[in-house]
XYZ file of C-alpha atoms in Angstrom:
764
model
C 0.111 0.065 -0.332
C 1.506 3.870 -0.517
C 2.149 5.690 1.430
C 1.075 9.275 2.062
C 4.520 10.736 3.287
C 7.659 10.109 1.647
C 10.199 7.910 3.565
C 12.692 9.211 1.457
C 13.067 12.620 2.954
C 14.348 12.628 6.860
C 12.045 14.532 8.799
C 8.863 12.791 6.972
C 10.777 9.572 7.219
C 11.419 9.707 10.578
C 7.346 11.174 11.311
C 5.776 8.437 8.804
C 7.806 5.813 11.228
C 5.631 6.828 14.261
C 2.303 6.929 12.518
C 2.929 3.333 11.490
C 4.277 2.639 15.022
C 1.228 4.185 16.525
C -0.877 1.114 14.629
C 0.450 -1.375 16.963
C 0.355 0.419 19.627
C -3.482 -0.481 20.878
C -3.002 -3.972 22.183
C -6.169 -4.230 23.723
C -8.249 -2.676 21.749
C -7.348 -4.714 18.313
C -7.657 -8.133 20.539
C -11.226 -6.711 22.129
C -12.032 -5.400 17.844
C -11.246 -8.736 16.768
C -13.474 -11.062 19.134
C -16.311 -8.661 18.465
C -16.312 -8.729 15.164
C -16.141 -13.191 15.146
C -19.090 -12.729 17.584
C -21.288 -11.342 14.710
C -21.159 -14.527 12.794
C -20.517 -16.969 15.905
C -23.851 -15.626 17.413
C -25.850 -16.124 13.893
C -24.814 -19.381 13.643
C -25.510 -20.358 16.706
C -28.584 -19.062 16.386
C -30.024 -20.017 13.223
C -27.235 -23.663 13.129
C -26.622 -21.858 9.065
C -23.549 -23.297 7.733
C -22.426 -20.779 5.832
C -21.514 -18.178 9.273
C -19.070 -21.360 10.302
C -16.936 -20.807 7.027
C -17.336 -16.556 8.227
C -16.944 -17.932 11.721
C -13.470 -19.723 10.174
C -12.656 -17.043 8.024
C -12.693 -14.176 10.483
C -10.512 -16.590 13.179
C -8.195 -17.159 10.554
C -7.858 -13.652 9.557
C -7.656 -12.828 13.010
C -4.919 -14.953 14.147
C -2.484 -13.185 11.575
C -3.505 -9.711 12.419
C -2.495 -11.317 15.484
C 0.993 -12.710 14.720
C 1.673 -9.506 12.454
C 1.176 -7.704 16.176
C 3.446 -10.222 17.892
C 5.922 -10.369 15.099
C 6.537 -6.276 14.876
C 6.871 -6.275 18.768
C 9.263 -8.745 18.320
C 11.228 -6.870 15.453
C 14.284 -4.532 16.669
C 12.830 -1.350 16.764
C 14.937 0.602 14.813
C 14.425 -2.245 12.205
C 11.392 -1.999 12.686
C 11.006 1.438 11.406
C 12.824 1.370 8.978
C 10.896 -1.096 7.125
C 7.923 0.938 8.211
C 6.446 0.651 4.908
C 6.890 -3.052 5.152
C 4.325 -3.223 8.763
C 2.001 -0.856 7.765
C 1.691 -3.405 5.043
C 0.974 -6.455 6.562
C -1.324 -4.190 8.841
C -3.950 -3.320 6.523
C -4.104 -6.426 4.858
C -5.432 -7.692 7.378
C -7.407 -5.272 8.767
C -9.096 -4.383 5.837
C -9.655 -8.234 5.344
C -11.480 -8.518 8.555
C -13.593 -5.286 8.363
C -14.721 -6.352 4.882
C -15.793 -10.147 6.602
C -17.460 -8.019 8.989
C -19.322 -6.564 6.840
C -20.599 -9.666 4.953
C -22.049 -10.373 8.032
C -23.324 -8.596 8.669
C -25.056 -7.685 5.027
C -25.609 -11.459 5.377
C -27.476 -11.445 8.616
C -29.579 -8.646 7.747
C -30.390 -9.956 4.326
C -31.722 -13.151 5.474
C -32.622 -12.615 9.278
C -33.546 -8.805 9.663
C -36.643 -9.336 11.830
C -34.603 -11.040 13.989
C -32.899 -10.394 17.173
C -30.002 -11.382 15.967
C -30.026 -9.797 12.843
C -30.076 -5.851 14.829
C -27.177 -7.405 17.066
C -25.060 -7.797 14.170
C -25.309 -4.560 13.243
C -24.512 -3.035 16.216
C -21.423 -4.919 17.138
C -20.601 -3.592 13.095
C -21.598 -0.044 13.357
C -19.453 0.229 16.749
C -16.987 -1.720 15.852
C -16.504 0.642 12.709
C -17.037 3.608 14.820
C -13.933 2.705 16.936
C -11.859 2.667 14.233
C -10.883 6.177 13.949
C -9.249 6.227 17.090
C -7.905 3.409 16.908
C -6.065 3.532 13.520
C -6.356 7.572 13.200
C -2.536 7.199 11.936
C -3.394 5.861 8.480
C -6.633 7.151 6.949
C -6.067 5.280 3.897
C -6.371 2.316 6.368
C -10.121 3.589 8.024
C -11.400 3.958 4.605
C -11.098 0.763 3.247
C -12.174 -0.854 6.464
C -14.952 1.151 6.866
C -16.161 0.673 3.395
C -15.102 -3.034 4.001
C -17.921 -3.134 7.022
C -20.427 -0.671 5.789
C -21.308 -1.083 1.909
C -22.135 -4.854 2.001
C -24.868 -3.748 4.543
C -25.467 -0.616 2.530
C -25.949 -2.614 -0.412
C -27.824 -5.053 0.399
C -30.710 -2.332 1.663
C -30.501 -0.519 -1.512
C -31.301 -3.449 -3.740
C -32.751 -6.132 -2.200
C -35.253 -3.849 0.500
C -38.288 -1.104 0.052
C -37.311 2.499 -0.192
C -37.526 2.420 3.195
C -34.788 1.084 4.259
C -32.962 3.522 1.817
C -32.372 5.665 5.013
C -30.337 3.112 6.460
C -28.268 2.530 3.691
C -27.771 6.520 3.181
C -27.234 6.818 6.540
C -24.425 4.156 6.104
C -22.981 5.634 3.230
C -22.480 8.953 4.979
C -21.569 7.488 8.285
C -18.371 5.722 6.614
C -17.453 9.307 5.182
C -17.901 10.859 8.739
C -15.896 7.967 9.925
C -12.838 8.498 7.832
C -13.500 12.131 7.637
C -12.852 12.448 11.080
C -9.533 9.765 10.889
C -8.534 12.743 8.576
C -8.609 15.231 10.629
C -6.870 13.007 13.426
C -4.414 12.002 11.622
C -3.587 15.925 11.031
C -3.946 16.961 14.654
C -1.576 13.862 15.507
C 1.155 14.100 12.365
C 1.390 17.654 13.451
C 2.432 17.134 17.101
C 4.577 14.177 16.245
C 6.395 17.305 13.961
C 6.654 19.300 16.419
C 7.566 16.475 19.050
C 10.553 15.992 16.742
C 11.777 19.376 16.229
C 11.357 19.950 19.517
C 13.310 16.904 20.075
C 15.977 17.659 17.402
C 16.110 21.655 18.536
C 17.256 19.901 21.732
C 19.494 17.668 20.121
C 21.032 21.074 18.554
C 21.110 22.712 21.937
C 22.900 19.657 23.249
C 25.280 19.405 20.737
C 26.234 23.685 20.794
C 26.146 22.738 24.570
C 28.537 20.313 24.803
C 30.612 20.767 21.828
C 31.927 24.724 23.776
C 35.046 25.332 23.964
C 33.864 27.107 27.258
C 32.057 25.844 30.178
C 28.406 26.533 30.656
C 26.056 26.681 33.540
C 22.401 27.943 33.789
C 20.447 27.885 37.062
C 17.485 29.257 38.618
C 17.559 32.533 41.736
C 18.059 29.956 44.086
C 21.713 29.010 42.192
C 19.843 25.822 41.094
C 22.161 24.514 38.200
C 19.299 23.029 35.747
C 21.989 22.771 32.780
C 25.523 22.427 32.812
C 27.358 21.101 29.993
C 30.132 18.572 29.481
C 33.256 21.230 29.031
C 33.167 22.159 32.439
C 32.790 17.726 33.439
C 36.227 17.951 31.675
C 37.568 21.427 32.918
C 37.794 20.285 36.497
C 37.875 16.188 36.260
C 34.354 16.219 37.862
C 32.172 13.222 37.358
C 28.930 14.217 35.251
C 26.630 15.573 37.762
C 22.696 15.148 37.445
C 20.421 18.543 37.039
C 19.563 20.257 39.028
C 22.362 20.078 41.482
C 23.040 23.107 43.957
C 26.135 26.070 42.847
C 27.411 25.219 46.500
C 27.182 21.148 45.468
C 28.984 21.816 42.369
C 31.388 24.125 43.458
C 32.806 21.735 46.629
C 32.778 18.437 43.756
C 35.158 21.210 41.623
C 37.359 21.871 45.143
C 37.515 17.972 45.532
C 38.462 16.761 42.194
C 41.813 19.164 42.233
C 42.268 17.694 46.049
C 41.734 21.862 47.283
C 42.299 22.210 50.698
C 38.949 23.216 52.791
C 40.056 26.760 52.998
C 40.499 26.620 49.372
C 37.241 25.235 48.548
C 35.185 27.545 51.198
C 37.240 30.675 49.788
C 36.219 29.652 45.662
C 32.668 28.686 46.760
C 32.214 31.725 48.732
C 33.444 33.802 45.530
C 31.414 32.019 42.642
C 28.123 32.340 44.351
C 28.626 35.802 45.281
C 29.558 36.807 41.713
C 26.802 34.119 40.366
C 24.339 36.290 42.521
C 25.183 39.668 41.650
C 23.002 42.234 39.515
C 25.075 43.090 36.749
C 27.765 40.785 34.595
C 30.885 40.305 36.357
C 34.027 38.678 35.757
C 36.369 36.508 38.345
C 39.622 34.681 37.588
C 40.746 31.418 40.024
C 43.218 29.247 39.797
C 42.053 25.806 40.043
C 44.519 23.440 39.809
C 47.846 24.107 37.587
C 45.007 25.842 35.562
C 43.359 29.393 35.507
C 39.913 30.333 34.788
C 37.925 32.818 33.959
C 34.225 32.553 35.686
C 32.247 35.180 33.591
C 28.475 35.648 35.701
C 25.503 36.978 34.548
C 21.831 37.261 35.445
C 18.932 36.266 33.068
C 15.777 36.589 33.329
C 13.126 35.665 36.596
C 16.264 35.837 38.965
C 18.097 33.282 37.066
C 21.579 32.842 36.760
C 24.610 31.913 33.700
C 27.767 31.526 33.766
C 30.531 30.769 31.210
C 33.953 29.664 32.479
C 37.393 30.128 30.077
C 40.357 28.099 30.161
C 43.179 31.017 30.164
C 45.559 29.010 31.501
C 47.517 29.196 27.601
C 47.094 33.340 27.956
C 47.738 34.155 31.458
C 51.080 31.522 30.877
C 51.411 33.963 27.343
C 51.130 37.031 29.432
C 53.427 36.358 31.879
C 55.920 35.330 29.420
C 55.223 38.432 27.500
C 55.981 40.191 30.654
C 59.382 38.310 31.362
C 59.953 39.318 27.722
C 59.126 42.251 28.236
C 62.399 42.801 31.559
C 64.715 40.074 30.731
C 66.511 39.557 28.180
C 65.957 36.805 26.560
C 69.280 35.593 24.912
C 71.026 35.818 28.100
C 68.201 35.993 30.767
C 69.680 39.347 32.451
C 67.210 42.365 33.100
C 66.542 43.876 29.844
C 67.085 48.071 29.867
C 64.019 48.754 30.861
C 63.607 46.162 33.933
C 66.979 48.117 34.598
C 65.937 51.544 34.468
C 62.667 50.918 36.787
C 65.592 48.787 38.816
C 67.340 51.495 39.158
C 64.381 54.351 39.788
C 63.562 52.538 42.605
C 66.974 52.565 44.373
C 67.426 56.005 43.805
C 64.728 57.194 45.651
C 65.508 54.637 48.442
C 69.143 57.019 48.004
C 67.063 60.598 48.666
C 66.263 59.280 51.996
C 69.440 58.430 53.293
C 73.201 58.792 53.164
C 73.565 56.190 50.776
C 75.440 55.726 47.321
C 75.570 53.752 44.328
C 77.580 53.112 41.368
C 76.835 51.762 37.402
C 78.751 50.981 35.354
C 77.840 51.023 31.259
C 80.097 48.329 29.971
C 80.290 47.981 25.895
C 82.389 45.307 24.504
C 85.354 45.328 21.971
C 85.761 44.270 18.634
C 82.514 42.446 18.856
C 81.889 43.420 15.771
C 84.063 41.908 14.566
C 83.105 38.352 15.623
C 79.591 38.563 14.564
C 80.787 39.215 11.139
C 83.609 36.736 11.236
C 82.283 34.238 12.547
C 78.015 34.762 12.028
C 75.099 35.704 14.645
C 74.931 32.814 16.018
C 78.643 32.658 17.812
C 77.502 36.347 18.463
C 74.809 35.454 20.552
C 76.620 32.768 21.998
C 79.224 34.935 22.964
C 76.963 37.671 24.379
C 75.572 34.847 26.042
C 78.757 33.519 27.963
C 79.039 37.381 28.598
C 76.887 37.819 31.121
C 77.372 34.644 32.686
C 80.895 36.387 33.429
C 79.514 39.740 35.020
C 77.316 37.545 36.950
C 79.950 35.702 38.843
C 81.866 38.925 38.197
C 78.876 41.010 40.552
C 76.655 38.645 42.470
C 73.495 40.066 44.983
C 72.919 41.961 45.947
C 74.421 44.578 42.925
C 72.423 43.837 39.518
C 73.908 42.590 36.138
C 71.922 43.921 33.026
C 71.849 43.941 29.312
C 70.966 47.319 27.846
C 71.095 45.823 24.263
C 73.867 45.243 21.346
C 76.829 44.740 22.617
C 75.736 46.910 25.660
C 75.747 45.542 29.621
C 75.919 47.314 32.859
C 76.557 46.275 36.741
C 75.053 48.409 39.538
C 76.813 48.700 42.798
C 74.689 48.632 45.369
C 75.234 49.356 49.195
C 77.474 53.136 49.007
C 80.373 51.299 46.939
C 83.608 53.039 48.003
C 86.089 53.743 45.397
C 88.365 51.505 45.471
C 85.534 48.656 45.636
C 84.362 50.335 42.198
C 87.586 50.102 40.160
C 88.144 46.347 41.534
C 84.545 45.378 40.177
C 85.629 47.458 37.299
C 89.332 45.968 37.039
C 87.258 42.186 37.206
C 84.982 42.695 34.236
C 88.093 43.790 32.345
C 89.940 41.148 32.885
C 86.953 38.338 32.474
C 86.188 39.962 28.985
C 90.110 39.446 27.954
C 90.315 36.114 29.242
C 89.244 34.219 25.559
C 85.990 32.410 25.361
C 85.637 29.266 23.754
C 82.698 28.979 21.581
C 82.314 25.410 18.943
C 86.068 25.406 18.860
C 86.631 28.818 17.944
C 88.941 30.474 20.547
C 87.500 34.465 20.481
C 89.472 37.399 22.467
C 87.548 40.493 23.120
C 87.672 42.821 25.613
C 85.665 45.499 27.437
C 85.841 49.329 28.259
C 84.035 51.036 30.871
C 81.915 53.876 31.610
C 81.891 54.814 36.085
C 79.261 57.103 37.322
C 78.510 57.634 40.771
C 74.695 58.286 41.715
C 73.283 60.977 43.776
C 77.195 62.560 42.926
C 76.854 62.648 38.964
C 73.350 62.525 39.080
C 70.111 61.349 40.759
C 67.889 59.903 37.796
C 67.894 57.084 35.820
C 68.472 58.744 32.850
C 70.918 61.654 34.451
C 73.008 58.433 35.719
C 73.047 56.506 32.254
C 74.065 59.244 30.349
C 76.611 59.934 32.579
C 78.152 56.028 32.847
C 77.664 56.632 28.711
C 79.999 60.060 28.774
C 82.796 57.797 30.476
C 81.817 54.880 28.198
C 82.602 57.507 25.318
C 85.447 59.002 26.605
C 87.079 55.072 27.629
C 86.259 53.988 24.089
C 87.505 56.955 21.915
C 91.001 57.240 23.931
C 92.075 54.141 25.352
C 89.852 51.126 24.632
C 89.770 48.332 26.803
C 89.710 50.521 30.237
C 87.828 51.992 32.466
C 87.160 55.783 33.125
C 85.497 57.782 35.721
C 82.418 60.363 34.835
C 83.642 63.849 35.361
C 81.404 67.134 34.050
C 84.151 68.033 31.577
C 82.797 65.163 29.495
C 79.440 66.564 29.343
C 81.742 69.958 28.098
C 83.199 67.588 25.992
C 80.541 66.522 24.132
C 78.562 70.367 23.585
C 81.881 70.943 22.149
C 81.556 67.279 19.298
C 77.766 68.679 18.908
C 78.970 71.996 18.011
C 81.848 70.383 15.608
C 78.589 68.250 14.324
C 76.787 71.274 13.906
C 79.083 73.039 12.703
C 80.372 70.574 9.584
C 77.140 69.853 8.390
C 77.773 73.539 7.398
C 81.540 74.127 6.475
C 80.591 71.278 3.190
C 78.591 74.511 1.879
C 80.707 77.734 2.749
C 83.513 76.084 1.429
C 85.352 75.646 4.425
C 86.751 72.229 3.617
C 89.563 71.682 1.101
C 91.192 68.812 0.093
C 95.802 68.763 0.133
C 97.668 65.966 -0.703
C 100.597 63.748 0.715
C 103.139 62.585 -2.394
C 103.761 58.504 -3.113
C 107.442 58.487 -3.917
C 109.200 56.384 -5.590
C 112.373 56.695 -3.915
C 115.040 55.417 -6.180
C 114.213 58.478 -8.916
C 112.831 61.332 -6.528
C 109.696 60.784 -8.833
C 106.399 60.987 -7.525
C 104.205 58.580 -9.267
C 101.148 58.762 -6.390
C 99.140 61.792 -4.382
C 96.824 60.923 -1.537
C 94.495 63.222 -1.439
C 93.775 63.811 2.919
C 90.776 66.332 3.871
C 91.148 69.698 5.973
C 88.891 71.951 7.647
C 90.025 75.144 7.951
C 87.618 76.685 9.671
C 86.626 80.951 10.166
C 87.428 81.506 13.699
C 88.887 78.503 15.301
C 91.481 78.374 12.300
C 92.729 74.397 11.050
C 90.721 71.655 12.533
C 92.613 68.171 13.316
C 91.757 65.788 10.664
C 91.565 63.323 14.396
C 88.290 65.989 15.744
C 85.784 66.062 12.759
C 86.668 62.621 10.990
C 85.668 60.543 13.785
C 82.641 62.728 14.273
C 81.810 61.866 10.278
C 81.781 58.879 10.679
C 79.460 58.894 14.064
C 77.055 61.140 12.001
C 77.329 59.566 8.718
C 78.501 62.863 6.967
C 81.575 61.248 6.170
C 79.395 59.591 3.253
C 78.229 63.246 1.384
C 81.697 64.183 2.438
C 83.367 61.898 1.240
C 81.789 61.848 -2.386
C 82.856 65.612 -2.555
C 86.442 65.060 -1.742
C 86.036 62.115 -4.552
C 85.104 64.554 -7.041
C 87.972 67.114 -6.031
C 90.159 64.765 -6.431
C 89.653 63.531 -9.380
C 89.041 66.923 -10.835
C 92.561 68.194 -9.189
C 94.244 64.992 -10.711
C 93.545 65.814 -14.471
C 96.143 68.900 -14.003
C 98.732 66.463 -12.910
C 100.944 64.785 -15.422
C 99.782 61.607 -16.741
C 102.120 59.340 -14.968
C 100.953 60.309 -11.930
C 97.574 58.665 -10.106
C 95.758 60.659 -7.203
C 94.628 58.175 -4.477
C 91.697 58.454 -2.274
C 90.127 56.902 0.927
C 86.950 55.553 1.248
C 85.127 55.080 4.427
C 83.491 51.911 5.609
C 80.012 53.921 5.292
C 80.725 54.906 2.017
C 81.299 50.912 1.111
C 77.847 50.459 2.422
C 75.847 52.637 0.405
C 74.320 50.814 -2.705
C 75.300 53.553 -5.328
C 78.754 53.564 -4.830
C 79.803 52.519 -7.708
C 77.533 55.169 -9.081
C 79.637 58.234 -7.623
C 82.935 56.950 -8.254
C 81.836 56.612 -12.424
C 79.998 60.325 -12.224
C 83.166 61.674 -10.065
C 85.335 60.047 -13.492
C 82.774 61.255 -16.175
C 82.629 65.150 -14.263
C 86.497 65.165 -14.204
C 87.060 63.215 -16.983
C 90.321 61.522 -15.589
C 91.341 58.080 -16.861
C 89.625 55.632 -14.646
C 93.306 53.986 -13.961
C 94.772 57.121 -12.782
C 92.355 56.452 -9.362
C 93.129 54.415 -6.849
C 90.854 53.964 -4.070
C 92.537 53.051 -0.377
C 90.547 50.785 1.900
C 91.026 49.431 5.389
C 90.505 46.212 6.185
C 87.067 47.350 8.913
C 85.528 48.332 5.173
C 85.991 45.206 4.614
C 84.983 42.964 7.130
C 80.937 43.022 7.627
C 79.327 41.416 4.454
C 81.615 39.960 2.397
C 79.958 39.021 -0.570
C 78.468 41.977 -1.185
C 81.773 43.685 -0.915
C 83.470 41.292 -3.338
C 80.854 42.459 -5.981
C 81.107 45.722 -5.348
C 85.350 45.311 -5.514
C 84.965 43.587 -8.591
C 82.474 45.848 -10.145
C 85.649 49.218 -9.162
C 88.343 46.981 -11.114
C 85.869 46.781 -13.833
C 85.605 50.325 -14.343
C 89.412 50.691 -14.711
C 90.305 52.194 -10.809
C 92.874 50.902 -8.672
C 92.021 49.020 -5.149
C 94.773 49.581 -1.687
C 94.695 47.921 0.533
C 95.387 50.614 3.580
C 96.941 49.889 6.786
C 98.353 46.415 6.222
C 99.609 44.101 9.126
C 97.121 45.670 11.930
C 94.338 43.395 10.768
C 94.165 39.148 11.126
C 92.974 38.104 8.503
C 94.614 40.876 5.994
C 96.404 38.209 3.804
C 92.877 36.466 2.768
C 91.852 39.195 1.423
C 95.010 39.709 -0.801
C 93.610 36.588 -2.377
C 90.239 37.203 -2.947
C 89.696 40.701 -3.576
C 91.027 42.592 -6.725
C 93.871 44.480 -4.805
C 97.123 46.438 -6.869
C 98.386 47.902 -3.569
C 99.411 47.859 -0.139
C 100.402 50.495 2.362
C 102.235 49.471 5.010
C 101.050 50.675 8.332
C 103.171 53.346 9.235
C 103.448 51.882 12.831
C 105.716 49.571 11.280
C 107.712 52.224 9.349
C 108.615 53.700 12.741
C 109.617 50.908 14.934
C 111.987 49.656 11.931
C 115.081 50.341 12.989
C 114.996 49.721 16.932
C 112.865 45.745 16.400
C 113.543 42.975 15.497
C 110.213 41.492 15.036
C 109.262 44.901 12.817
C 112.041 44.104 10.650
C 110.849 40.192 10.925
C 107.334 41.538 10.195
C 108.241 44.377 7.078
C 110.967 41.236 5.605
C 107.812 39.366 5.182
C 104.838 41.435 4.024
C 107.551 42.487 1.347
C 108.831 39.224 0.156
C 104.501 38.556 0.165
C 104.000 41.382 -2.117
C 106.238 40.495 -4.514
C 105.573 37.304 -5.087
C 101.279 38.235 -5.773
C 102.945 41.741 -7.837
C 101.871 43.884 -5.383
C 102.476 47.848 -5.334
C 103.797 47.828 -2.046
C 103.968 51.368 -0.203
C 105.206 52.276 3.466
C 103.404 54.946 5.358
C 105.365 57.549 7.406
C 108.438 56.921 6.688
C 110.500 60.293 8.097
C 114.312 59.545 8.978
C 116.734 58.571 6.287
C 117.698 55.680 8.384
C 114.138 54.451 8.403
C 114.319 55.082 3.874
C 117.707 52.927 3.644
C 116.223 50.330 5.773
C 112.679 50.212 3.360
C 115.127 49.818 0.115
C 116.844 46.872 1.762
C 113.706 44.917 2.068
C 112.927 45.879 -1.454
C 110.517 48.542 -0.414
C 110.847 51.717 -2.880
C 107.179 53.467 -2.461
C 107.524 55.500 0.262
C 104.974 58.103 1.576
C 105.275 60.009 4.691
C 107.499 63.041 6.307
C 110.423 62.648 5.102
C 109.647 63.456 1.386
C 106.292 65.677 2.598
C 103.622 66.391 4.594
C 99.980 67.228 3.533
C 99.617 69.881 1.727
C 97.516 72.366 -0.793
C 97.747 71.733 -4.633
C 98.989 74.505 -5.087
C 102.493 74.107 -3.811
C 102.958 70.890 -4.844
C 102.069 70.967 -8.631
C 105.775 72.761 -8.947
C 107.235 69.178 -7.851
C 105.610 67.026 -10.156
C 107.780 67.203 -13.220
C 110.690 67.535 -11.577
C 111.815 67.410 -7.990
C 115.344 68.010 -7.848
C 115.693 67.790 -4.130
C 113.733 65.266 -3.236
C 115.849 62.168 -0.984
C 117.253 59.841 -3.545
C 118.546 56.261 -1.962
C 121.572 57.147 -3.377
C 121.525 60.409 -0.884
C 121.097 58.164 2.042
C 123.983 55.654 0.073
C 126.079 58.723 0.115
């Protein structure tokens, strides 16, 4: 039999299965109906002895037994399976029900047709109509079954009355017809209400399921309760958060709090505190949040009141957030690399210590420590080794200055030590000496033996300053003095350092204006072939003639220009000026221009050189660019590319101050260097130091084997000139020939320098 609903749709299939299930719910009415129906032909047979009634009894009993068997089979079948096979069970039920009622209808029709004047006939009709009326209630879920049942029950008698009796009986026939229609309509009405109720129930059940899924899928815990703090809703996350046994609601909030306390082994006092806090916040009229540590985790309890005084608490596990906040706080106050307090933490601590100094006659000392040659370690061995070195430095400093003294890393390679408890000058000097000695002691890192050093600036509070910024500034000035005068020492701050700083800033400001006011000029120092007394090159050297202070030493303003970056602009100007001046010299004389390390870091260095050559018209091979090891030591890949590009232009490269670094030999092999200049320190010691003489001999032999020009700088005496000649070094630069002079003074000497010192003069 075709069902009126679509079993393929999930919702309709569920409702259809529920409707079919109701057919089998009324067991007692089914048995009663079967017995009542069989009673009609039984009474007729007993009263009349007619064998046809006995046959009807047998048929109806058989069909009734079939219906009972279907009922029992349905009860035995698993509910899940019979719901899936709902259409089959409806067909089994309908076949028995319709056939049984049709047999009942035929029994009543026969009785009335043949025995309508007898009481038994009317008795049969009454039973038939009574059973028919009961169909609407018992089978309301399936109106189609009821329709065929009432048709089978009522239509045989209706047709019998219509065709076999007088018109006076047609009224009964009409009553049966319209009664059957009425029963069917009533069944349809009941079925509509029943299906609507089932659909609403299904929707409600699904909403409850969705609510339950949503409730238990929340990342937060949730509990809800009434005004008396009885919890009626409790999700699974709370059980998981606290490891409690799932509680059956309703449960008192107080009981839940105690259960949580027991699950994490809270003490009775801790449990009481936790319970009191939760109940107090849950009872508050306004939304609020409190955080509580439960076991080893942290939770935020968001409490809020709902309508009717009900309460809601949402519980969030904020352990990760709290740990992250603590980690952020640690990172904000401590150096990640060394584990020491960082600048911000140190300044806070220093501020607290200084505020206590104002309340008593006490003092403290600040040692500002900067590592020497740390950049060389980073550039040659890499930042990984550099980071490890900083960690080792932090450990050594901590060992030098145990509690109550404080060690901090201010940033980069800058550290500090705060000496408390009113240290004496002797203790401060001892501390500085220990730090310097520890920093000089070699570090062994991943097979590298690293030797650095440190410079220290010392300031005293409250004598020098009474604020953190002021004391750090004073120690910075002492440190600056230590690094610019004699590295590897400790220098105490003096007020004169502030004056020197102001003077330095004044020089910086005036130097920025000097270039535009034509106060800068280029002097030249000849490089002479001592065998012939012939000038072969001249080195361009910057000079500053101040309108008020006169000539300012390059040793004063060049370091300032390098610190401030002005050296890039000034160096480019010197290059252009030197190239222009050299065009007026004899073609065999080259011009040598120094390139500062900061210039070498400029991306447009090659363009600057090319433009200077193009603007002046100087042949590229007459330009020598002098570079120092400090310019080569960082980013050697970039440096190598720039040097090769410069060489490709035709300009010559010279390595200045050779012998003062520890890796210069590798540069001779790697970079396109054409000339090497021995540092003037070797020339000064050449006569008196056998070690220096041996070094000069080795450099000379190396240059000869590599086919490099070799220049001795700083030659001032004939004895030095003779020694250099004995080592086959004939290119000489120094005061023996000339100090740096304006080009106007040197121009007459370029073609013929008659009185220039020559080797034959020295020999004579």
